[in-house]
Coordinates of C-alpha atoms in Angstrom, one line a residue:
M23 CA 1.3 -6.4 27.4
N24 CA -0.4 -3.1 28.2
N25 CA -3.9 -2.6 29.6
R26 CA -5.3 -1.5 26.2
H27 CA -4.3 -4.9 24.8
R28 CA -5.8 -6.7 27.8
Q29 CA -9.2 -5.1 27.5
H30 CA -9.6 -6.5 24.0
Q31 CA -8.5 -10.0 24.8
T32 CA -11.3 -11.3 27.0
G33 CA -10.9 -14.8 25.8
R34 CA -8.9 -17.2 23.8
Q35 CA -11.3 -17.0 20.8
A36 CA -10.4 -13.3 20.3
Q37 CA -6.7 -14.2 20.3
T38 CA -7.1 -17.1 17.8
P39 CA -9.4 -15.6 15.3
L40 CA -9.2 -17.8 12.2
R41 CA -11.8 -20.5 12.3
E42 CA -13.2 -23.3 10.1
P43 CA -15.3 -21.6 7.4
S44 CA -18.9 -22.6 6.7
R45 CA -19.6 -23.9 3.2
N46 CA -22.8 -21.9 2.9
T47 CA -21.8 -18.5 4.3
P48 CA -18.8 -16.3 3.8
P49 CA -16.1 -16.6 6.5
S50 CA -17.0 -14.3 9.3
G51 CA -16.0 -13.8 12.9
R52 CA -13.7 -11.7 15.2
Y53 CA -10.1 -11.7 14.0
L54 CA -6.8 -10.4 15.2
L55 CA -4.9 -9.1 12.1
E56 CA -1.7 -7.3 11.4
A57 CA -1.0 -5.0 8.4
D58 CA 2.4 -4.4 7.0
V59 CA 2.8 -0.8 5.7
L60 CA 5.6 1.2 4.1
D61 CA 7.5 3.3 6.7
G62 CA 5.8 6.7 6.6
L63 CA 2.4 5.5 5.3
K64 CA 0.8 4.2 8.5
P65 CA -1.5 7.3 8.7
F66 CA -2.9 6.4 5.3
A67 CA -3.5 2.8 6.3
Y68 CA -5.2 3.9 9.5
Q69 CA -7.4 6.4 7.7
E70 CA -8.5 3.8 5.1
L71 CA -9.3 1.2 7.8
I72 CA -11.3 3.7 9.8
E73 CA -13.2 5.1 6.8
R74 CA -14.1 1.7 5.4
F75 CA -14.6 -0.4 8.5
R76 CA -15.2 2.1 11.3
N77 CA -17.8 0.0 13.1
H78 CA -15.9 -3.3 12.6
I79 CA -12.4 -2.7 13.7
D80 CA -10.5 -1.8 16.9
I81 CA -6.9 -0.8 16.6
V82 CA -4.8 -2.6 19.3
S83 CA -1.2 -1.9 18.2
R84 CA 0.4 1.2 16.5
E85 CA 3.8 1.1 18.1
Q86 CA 5.8 -0.5 15.3
K87 CA 6.8 1.8 12.4
E88 CA 5.8 -0.6 9.7
T89 CA 2.9 -2.6 11.2
L90 CA -0.6 -2.0 12.4
G91 CA -2.4 -4.5 14.6
F92 CA -6.2 -4.5 14.8
L93 CA -9.2 -6.6 15.7
Y94 CA -11.8 -7.0 12.9
E95 CA -15.3 -8.4 12.9
G96 CA -16.8 -9.4 9.6
D97 CA -16.0 -11.1 6.3
L98 CA -12.3 -11.4 5.8
K99 CA -12.6 -11.2 2.0
R100 CA -13.6 -7.6 2.2
L101 CA -10.1 -6.7 3.6
L102 CA -8.4 -8.0 0.4
S103 CA -9.4 -4.8 -1.4
L104 CA -7.4 -2.6 1.0
R105 CA -5.0 -0.4 -1.1
S106 CA -2.9 1.4 1.5
I107 CA -1.6 -1.8 3.1
A108 CA 1.4 -3.7 1.6
S109 CA 0.5 -7.1 3.1
L110 CA -2.1 -8.4 5.6
S111 CA -1.9 -11.4 7.9
G112 CA -4.0 -13.2 10.4
V113 CA -2.4 -13.6 13.8
L114 CA -2.6 -16.7 16.0
S115 CA -1.1 -16.1 19.5
F116 CA 0.0 -19.1 21.5
P117 CA 0.9 -18.9 25.2
V118 CA 3.7 -21.5 24.9
P119 CA 7.3 -21.1 26.0
R120 CA 8.9 -22.7 22.9
P121 CA 7.9 -23.3 19.3
K122 CA 8.1 -27.1 19.8
A123 CA 4.7 -26.9 21.5
L124 CA 3.2 -25.9 18.2
L125 CA 3.6 -29.5 17.1
G126 CA 1.1 -30.5 19.8
H127 CA -2.3 -31.6 18.4
Q128 CA -4.4 -28.7 19.6
H129 CA -2.0 -25.9 18.4
F130 CA -1.1 -27.7 15.2
E131 CA -4.8 -28.2 14.2
Q132 CA -5.5 -24.6 14.9
I133 CA -2.8 -23.5 12.5
V134 CA -4.0 -25.9 9.8
D135 CA -7.6 -24.8 10.3
A136 CA -6.5 -21.1 9.9
M137 CA -4.6 -22.0 6.6
G138 CA -7.8 -23.7 5.4
Q139 CA -9.9 -20.7 6.1
I140 CA -7.5 -18.4 4.3
A141 CA -7.4 -20.7 1.3
A142 CA -11.2 -20.6 1.2
L143 CA -11.0 -16.8 0.5
H144 CA -9.5 -17.5 -2.9
P145 CA -10.3 -19.7 -6.0
P146 CA -9.3 -23.4 -5.7
G147 CA -5.6 -23.9 -6.5
A148 CA -4.5 -20.4 -5.5
F149 CA -2.2 -21.9 -2.8
Q150 CA 0.3 -24.4 -4.2
S151 CA 3.4 -23.6 -2.1
L152 CA 4.2 -22.9 1.5
R153 CA 6.9 -21.0 3.3
L154 CA 7.6 -20.8 7.0
S155 CA 9.7 -17.7 7.9
A156 CA 11.3 -17.7 11.3
A157 CA 14.6 -17.2 13.1
G158 CA 16.3 -20.6 13.1
E159 CA 13.9 -21.9 10.6
E160 CA 16.4 -24.7 9.7
S161 CA 16.3 -26.1 13.2
A162 CA 15.1 -29.6 13.8
V163 CA 11.8 -28.4 15.4
L164 CA 10.9 -26.0 12.6
T165 CA 11.9 -28.4 9.9
R166 CA 9.6 -30.9 11.4
L167 CA 6.8 -28.3 11.6
K168 CA 7.2 -27.5 7.9
Q169 CA 7.2 -31.2 7.0
E170 CA 4.0 -31.8 9.0
L171 CA 2.3 -28.8 7.4
E172 CA 3.4 -30.0 3.9
L173 CA 1.9 -33.4 4.7
R174 CA -1.4 -32.1 5.9
T175 CA -2.0 -29.4 3.3
G176 CA -0.4 -30.9 0.2
M177 CA 1.5 -27.6 -0.4
R178 CA 5.1 -27.9 -1.4
I179 CA 7.7 -26.3 0.9
E180 CA 9.6 -23.3 -0.6
V181 CA 12.6 -21.5 0.9
E182 CA 11.9 -18.1 -0.8
E183 CA 8.7 -17.0 -2.6
A184 CA 5.5 -19.1 -1.8
D185 CA 1.8 -18.7 -2.0
M186 CA 1.0 -19.4 1.6
L187 CA 3.4 -17.4 3.9
L188 CA 3.6 -18.2 7.6
R189 CA 5.8 -16.2 10.0
L190 CA 6.8 -17.3 13.5
R191 CA 8.0 -14.8 16.1
R192 CA 7.9 -13.9 19.8
S193 CA 4.5 -12.6 20.5
H194 CA 3.7 -8.9 20.2
Y195 CA 0.4 -9.3 22.0
E196 CA 1.1 -11.6 25.0
E197 CA 3.7 -13.9 26.4
G198 CA 4.5 -16.7 24.0
W199 CA 4.7 -17.0 20.2
D200 CA 2.7 -15.6 17.3
V201 CA 2.1 -17.4 14.0
L202 CA 1.2 -14.9 11.3
I203 CA -0.5 -16.2 8.1
R204 CA -0.7 -13.9 5.0
L205 CA -4.3 -13.6 3.8
S206 CA -3.4 -13.6 0.1
P207 CA -1.1 -15.6 -2.3
R208 CA 0.9 -12.4 -3.0
P209 CA 1.2 -9.2 -1.0
L210 CA -1.8 -6.8 -1.5
A211 CA 0.7 -4.3 -2.9
T212 CA 1.2 -6.7 -5.9
R213 CA -1.8 -5.5 -7.9
T214 CA -3.4 -7.8 -10.3
W215 CA -3.7 -5.1 -12.9
R216 CA 0.1 -4.7 -13.2
V217 CA 0.6 -6.9 -16.3
C218 CA 3.3 -4.6 -17.6
N219 CA 6.1 -3.2 -15.5
L220 CA 8.8 -0.5 -16.0
P221 CA 12.0 0.1 -14.0
G222 CA 11.4 2.8 -11.4
A223 CA 7.6 2.4 -11.3
P224 CA 6.3 3.3 -7.8
N225 CA 5.0 0.8 -5.4
A226 CA 1.2 0.6 -5.7
T227 CA 0.6 1.4 -2.0
L228 CA 2.9 4.4 -2.3
A229 CA 1.0 5.5 -5.5
H230 CA -2.3 5.1 -3.6
A231 CA -1.0 7.5 -0.9
V232 CA 0.3 10.0 -3.5
M233 CA -3.2 10.2 -5.1
R234 CA -5.1 10.1 -1.8
I235 CA -3.3 13.1 -0.5
T236 CA -4.9 15.2 -3.3
N237 CA -8.3 14.8 -1.7
P238 CA -10.0 13.3 -4.8
H239 CA -13.2 14.8 -6.2
P240 CA -15.5 13.6 -9.0
N241 CA -15.0 16.9 -10.9
D242 CA -11.2 16.6 -11.0
R243 CA -9.5 17.2 -14.3
I244 CA -6.3 15.2 -13.8
L245 CA -3.0 15.4 -15.6
N246 CA -0.3 12.8 -14.9
I247 CA 3.1 14.2 -16.1
G248 CA 5.5 11.4 -17.2
C249 CA 2.8 8.8 -16.6
G250 CA 5.1 5.8 -17.2
S251 CA 3.3 2.5 -16.7
G252 CA 0.1 4.3 -15.5
T253 CA 0.4 3.5 -11.8
L254 CA -0.7 6.9 -10.5
L255 CA -3.6 7.1 -12.9
I256 CA -4.9 3.7 -12.0
E257 CA -4.6 4.2 -8.2
R258 CA -6.4 7.6 -8.5
L259 CA -9.3 6.1 -10.5
A260 CA -9.5 3.3 -8.0
L261 CA -10.3 6.0 -5.4
G262 CA -13.2 7.2 -7.4
P263 CA -14.3 8.8 -10.7
A264 CA -12.9 11.9 -12.2
Q265 CA -14.2 14.4 -14.8
S266 CA -11.2 13.6 -17.0
A267 CA -7.8 11.9 -16.7
L268 CA -4.9 12.5 -19.0
G269 CA -1.5 10.9 -19.0
C270 CA 1.5 12.1 -21.0
D271 CA 4.9 10.7 -21.6
T272 CA 7.5 11.1 -24.4
D273 CA 8.4 7.4 -24.3
T274 CA 6.1 5.4 -26.7
S275 CA 7.0 2.1 -24.9
A276 CA 5.9 3.6 -21.6
L277 CA 2.6 4.7 -23.1
A278 CA 2.1 1.2 -24.5
C279 CA 2.8 -0.3 -21.1
A280 CA 0.4 2.1 -19.5
Q281 CA -2.3 1.1 -22.0
L282 CA -1.9 -2.6 -21.1
N283 CA -2.2 -1.8 -17.3
L284 CA -5.2 0.5 -17.8
A285 CA -7.0 -2.2 -19.8
A286 CA -6.2 -4.8 -17.1
A287 CA -7.6 -2.4 -14.5
R288 CA -10.7 -1.7 -16.7
F289 CA -9.9 2.0 -16.9
S290 CA -9.0 2.3 -20.6
S291 CA -12.1 4.4 -21.5
A292 CA -11.5 6.8 -18.5
V293 CA -8.0 7.8 -19.5
S294 CA -6.5 9.6 -22.5
L295 CA -2.8 8.9 -23.1
Q296 CA -0.7 11.3 -25.2
Q297 CA 2.9 11.5 -26.4
W298 CA 3.6 14.9 -25.1
D299 CA 6.6 16.7 -23.6
A300 CA 5.5 18.0 -20.2
R301 CA 7.7 21.1 -20.6
A302 CA 5.5 22.3 -23.5
L303 CA 1.9 20.9 -23.1
P304 CA -0.7 21.6 -25.8
L305 CA -3.3 22.4 -23.1
P306 CA -5.1 25.7 -22.4
D307 CA -4.2 27.9 -19.5
A308 CA -5.9 27.0 -16.2
S309 CA -7.4 23.8 -17.5
V310 CA -6.2 21.2 -14.9
D311 CA -7.4 20.7 -11.3
V312 CA -4.9 18.0 -10.3
I313 CA -1.3 17.6 -11.5
C314 CA 0.6 14.5 -10.4
S315 CA 4.0 13.0 -11.2
D316 CA 6.5 10.5 -10.1
L317 CA 9.4 12.7 -11.0
P318 CA 12.8 11.2 -12.2
F319 CA 15.1 10.8 -9.2
G320 CA 18.3 10.8 -11.2
Q321 CA 19.0 7.1 -10.3
L322 CA 17.1 4.7 -12.5
V323 CA 15.8 7.5 -14.8
G324 CA 17.5 10.7 -15.7
S325 CA 20.4 12.4 -13.9
H326 CA 20.7 15.1 -11.3
R327 CA 22.2 17.5 -13.9
E328 CA 19.2 16.9 -16.2
N329 CA 16.8 17.3 -13.3
E330 CA 18.3 20.7 -12.4
T331 CA 16.9 21.9 -15.7
L332 CA 13.8 19.7 -15.9
Y333 CA 12.2 20.5 -12.5
P334 CA 12.0 24.3 -13.0
R335 CA 10.6 23.9 -16.5
L336 CA 8.0 21.4 -15.2
F337 CA 7.0 23.8 -12.5
A338 CA 6.7 26.7 -15.0
E339 CA 4.4 24.7 -17.3
A340 CA 2.4 23.3 -14.4
T341 CA 1.9 26.9 -13.2
R342 CA 0.4 27.8 -16.6
V343 CA -2.0 24.9 -17.0
A344 CA -3.2 24.7 -13.3
A345 CA -6.6 26.2 -12.5
P346 CA -6.8 28.4 -9.4
Y347 CA -6.5 26.3 -6.2
A348 CA -5.4 23.2 -8.3
R349 CA -3.5 20.6 -6.3
M350 CA -0.1 19.3 -7.5
V351 CA 1.4 16.2 -5.9
L352 CA 5.0 15.2 -6.7
L353 CA 7.0 12.2 -5.7
T354 CA 10.8 12.5 -5.8
H355 CA 14.0 11.6 -4.0
E356 CA 15.5 14.9 -5.2
L357 CA 14.3 16.6 -2.1
R358 CA 16.6 19.7 -2.0
L359 CA 16.2 20.4 -5.7
L360 CA 12.4 20.2 -5.4
E361 CA 12.3 22.4 -2.3
R362 CA 14.5 25.0 -4.0
T363 CA 12.4 24.9 -7.2
A364 CA 9.2 25.2 -5.1
W365 CA 10.6 28.2 -3.2
E366 CA 11.3 29.9 -6.6
H367 CA 7.7 29.4 -7.5
R368 CA 6.2 30.3 -4.1
E369 CA 4.2 33.2 -5.4
S370 CA 2.3 30.7 -7.6
W371 CA 2.2 27.6 -5.4
E372 CA 1.6 27.1 -1.7
H373 CA 3.4 24.2 -0.1
V374 CA 0.8 22.3 1.8
E375 CA 2.4 19.1 3.1
T376 CA 5.4 16.7 2.8
V377 CA 5.3 13.0 3.6
R378 CA 8.6 11.1 3.8
V379 CA 8.5 7.5 2.9
R380 CA 10.9 4.6 2.9
S381 CA 10.4 2.4 -0.1
G382 CA 12.8 0.1 -2.0
G383 CA 15.8 1.2 0.0
M384 CA 15.2 4.9 -0.7
T385 CA 13.4 7.7 1.2
P386 CA 11.5 9.8 -1.3
G387 CA 9.1 12.5 -0.4
I388 CA 5.5 13.1 -1.4
F389 CA 5.0 16.9 -1.8
L390 CA 1.6 18.5 -2.0
F391 CA 1.1 22.0 -3.4
R392 CA -1.9 24.2 -4.0
R393 CA -2.1 26.7 -6.8
R394 CA -2.6 30.2 -5.5
E395 CA -5.3 32.4 -7.0
R396 CA -4.0 34.0 -10.1
S397 CA -3.4 37.7 -9.8
R398 CA -6.0 39.9 -11.6
T399 CA -5.0 42.1 -14.4
P400 CA -5.9 45.7 -13.6

């Protein structure tokens, strides 16, 4: 353990943060937490944590690609609205040589108390099932630990998906073992508004990053090309209001799905959905400030041959409708094709940034462009 970790761990209370909640006040204290993030999106998670909880957090671990450890002081329930984090867990670190010691009264009661506090963050009945994930989880010791937890909590043991997820591992913070307990019945990336899903829809935390990179502004006039189930539109409006938001798609079933999700997210009145072909938009020139799209990769949707024609035509139409200095953010796995298309339109679009991400076994890129000022007619 390095010195930076040591200076934040001045006592056992800071290392075992989840405590018995008060019935009269929200759960509050100093907690050691660990966020799971998509590989490539850690800067977005870090930025959101700092912006929202600047005076309440202290980052203690950024070494792992897909995790971010931090100390937090305040109401745990506030963290459940984080949008850049896939899953969030409380961490209990035990300075014991073997997991068998967790069956001892003091350590076992601490785990049960932490589970009770997490359950108190949610409506009654939110946690019906329990899973313990660990190397060797079928061993006699861990089988007994699961049985004891089932007996104490009344939650049934599951071997795959469960409401209460515990993970056991060698400690990342000190000598011994960590027990991580997820703070929500489902990962934070599993949005409650997603009542309708379509194949190929982007992960919600990825969609959050796609829209956050546009530097959202209340005066934005937004166009979502190929809006699908509405994920990008919903994640953008969750970041703040816009002057207007328009989603277009040629698939009527996709538009119907988007309408259901928008209603569940309570954004129906803020978005106009249209059955338009993005290659020939019925929009005035220079009328859009933000263009966004989860482009077809050629795997679940479309094909590489179709994309070779589609991408240039989309760029051409985006060039027409984009206002000077408009931002365009595109998500795709067709990296070389998009780079080649962008190069052909370099007089109209400045390439600002590319973020590579690993999601669902693929490594797409988030590409941000800015519309150059239109040349003036002499």
